[in-house]
GROMACS .gro file of C-alpha atoms in nm:
model
  123
    1MET     CA    1   7.551   9.818  10.789
    2ILE     CA    2   7.668   9.579  10.518
    3GLY     CA    3   7.464   9.341  10.342
    4ASP     CA    4   7.579   9.004  10.099
    5ASN     CA    5   7.948   8.964  10.068
    6GLY     CA    6   8.193   9.243  10.117
    7TYR     CA    7   8.532   9.430  10.302
    8ILE     CA    8   8.516   9.698  10.582
    9THR     CA    9   8.765   9.817  10.474
   10ALA     CA   10   9.043   9.844  10.190
   11GLN     CA   11   9.352  10.046  10.344
   12GLY     CA   12   9.645  10.086  10.142
   13LYS     CA   13  10.004  10.213  10.153
   14ASP     CA   14  10.280  10.179   9.925
   15SER     CA   15  10.549  10.150  10.227
   16THR     CA   16  10.608  10.104  10.570
   17GLU     CA   17  10.725  10.478  10.603
   18ASN     CA   18  10.383  10.572  10.578
   19LYS     CA   19  10.228  10.522  10.936
   20SER     CA   20   9.851  10.612  10.788
   21ALA     CA   21   9.615  10.355  10.926
   22PHE     CA   22   9.215  10.288  10.950
   23VAL     CA   23   9.132  10.272  11.295
   24PHE     CA   24   8.835  10.187  11.456
   25LYS     CA   25   8.677  10.227  11.785
   26ASP     CA   26   8.368  10.105  11.989
   27CYS     CA   27   8.222  10.015  11.643
   28ASP     CA   28   7.911   9.759  11.572
   29VAL     CA   29   8.024   9.548  11.270
   30ILE     CA   30   7.667   9.403  11.176
   31GLY     CA   31   7.539   9.238  10.899
   32SER     CA   32   7.314   9.016  10.717
   33GLY     CA   33   7.613   8.804  10.479
   34ASN     CA   34   7.966   8.706  10.528
   35ILE     CA   35   8.169   9.020  10.612
   36TYR     CA   36   8.579   9.038  10.610
   37LEU     CA   37   8.718   9.315  10.821
   38GLY     CA   38   8.944   9.418  10.521
   39ARG     CA   39   9.182   9.337  10.256
   40PRO     CA   40   9.461   9.544  10.133
   41TRP     CA   41   9.412   9.797   9.868
   42ARG     CA   42   9.798   9.790   9.882
   43CYS     CA   43  10.064   9.554  10.013
   44HIS     CA   44  10.129   9.774  10.316
   45SER     CA   45   9.803   9.809  10.462
   46THR     CA   46   9.760   9.890  10.863
   47VAL     CA   47   9.373   9.850  10.986
   48LEU     CA   48   9.286   9.838  11.383
   49PHE     CA   49   8.978   9.742  11.531
   50TYR     CA   50   8.962   9.838  11.874
   51GLY     CA   51   8.656   9.750  12.165
   52SER     CA   52   8.380   9.654  11.925
   53ASN     CA   53   8.139   9.463  11.874
   54PHE     CA   54   8.126   9.150  11.578
   55SER     CA   55   7.846   8.985  11.516
   56SER     CA   56   7.807   8.665  11.359
   57ALA     CA   57   7.854   8.784  11.010
   58VAL     CA   58   8.215   8.847  11.064
   59VAL     CA   59   8.416   8.572  10.821
   60PRO     CA   60   8.557   8.362  11.081
   61GLN     CA   61   8.917   8.435  10.925
   62GLY     CA   62   8.863   8.771  10.947
   63TRP     CA   63   9.088   8.934  10.698
   64SER     CA   64   9.114   8.863  10.322
   65ILE     CA   65   9.488   8.896  10.151
   66TRP     CA   66   9.359   8.969   9.804
   67ASN     CA   67   9.639   9.045   9.560
   68CYS     CA   68   9.919   9.094   9.833
   69HIS     CA   69  10.030   8.714   9.867
   70GLY     CA   70  10.390   8.704   9.991
   71HIS     CA   71  10.332   9.049  10.142
   72GLU     CA   72  10.142   8.925  10.462
   73ASN     CA   73  10.444   9.017  10.627
   74GLU     CA   74  10.423   9.385  10.581
   75ILE     CA   75  10.060   9.396  10.657
   76THR     CA   76   9.893   9.498  10.998
   77TYR     CA   77   9.517   9.385  11.052
   78ALA     CA   78   9.459   9.374  11.420
   79GLU     CA   79   9.182   9.309  11.681
   80HIS     CA   80   9.219   9.450  12.028
   81GLY     CA   81   8.921   9.413  12.337
   82CYS     CA   82   8.651   9.327  12.041
   83TYR     CA   83   8.340   9.133  12.157
   84GLY     CA   84   8.050   8.914  12.018
   85PRO     CA   85   7.974   8.642  11.825
   86GLY     CA   86   8.202   8.729  11.506
   87ALA     CA   87   8.495   8.814  11.730
   88ASN     CA   88   8.668   8.491  11.826
   89THR     CA   89   8.989   8.497  11.689
   90SER     CA   90   9.091   8.128  11.714
   91LYS     CA   91   8.999   8.070  11.316
   92ARG     CA   92   9.144   8.389  11.222
   93VAL     CA   93   9.454   8.460  10.915
   94PRO     CA   94   9.741   8.314  11.069
   95TRP     CA   95   9.910   8.679  10.930
   96MET     CA   96   9.669   8.897  11.184
   97LYS     CA   97   9.865   9.086  11.420
   98THR     CA   98   9.844   9.130  11.759
   99LEU     CA   99   9.962   9.500  11.894
  100SER     CA  100  10.067   9.587  12.229
  101LEU     CA  101   9.836   9.763  12.443
  102GLN     CA  102  10.086  10.040  12.460
  103THR     CA  103  10.080  10.004  12.019
  104VAL     CA  104   9.684  10.035  12.055
  105SER     CA  105   9.631  10.297  12.298
  106ARG     CA  106   9.878  10.601  12.056
  107MET     CA  107   9.654  10.467  11.712
  108SER     CA  108   9.347  10.529  11.906
  109SER     CA  109   9.454  10.853  12.066
  110LEU     CA  110   9.328  11.155  11.894
  111SER     CA  111   9.686  11.261  11.842
  112PHE     CA  112   9.733  10.980  11.627
  113ILE     CA  113   9.395  11.013  11.447
  114ASN     CA  114   9.416  11.382  11.393
  115ARG     CA  115   9.805  11.357  11.293
  116LYS     CA  116   9.772  11.619  11.033
  117GLY     CA  117   9.515  11.827  11.155
  118TRP     CA  118   9.257  11.749  10.958
  119ILE     CA  119   8.992  11.739  11.230
  120GLU     CA  120   9.012  12.196  11.270
  121ARG     CA  121   8.992  12.208  10.877
  122GLN     CA  122   8.666  12.015  10.818
  123PRO     CA  123   8.330  12.266  10.746
   0.00000   0.00000   0.00000
């Protein structure tokens, strides 16, 4: 839960060659203020929300370009199968991406998330 105004994500990568991403699956996004799903930390940011419940705290535009004006085509912000009062995408930023089901499945798979074996290295 996030209060006031804020951003849930600030993912960043220096180039499109970097295949990292933030992936949120089956989440509840709730809050008491105005919440953006994300903004880029660097101008090649990639974030996916999948099958998540968005409260009305999610702002209609959903995403912010922050300091990356002119790099909208290099940013991948996507939502797939989300629901709830904040999930209406009709007023989302025009540069939000629509991913294929195959891409969503790949990005939400354990093999993508655990690509470098970091899960096994946790204490």
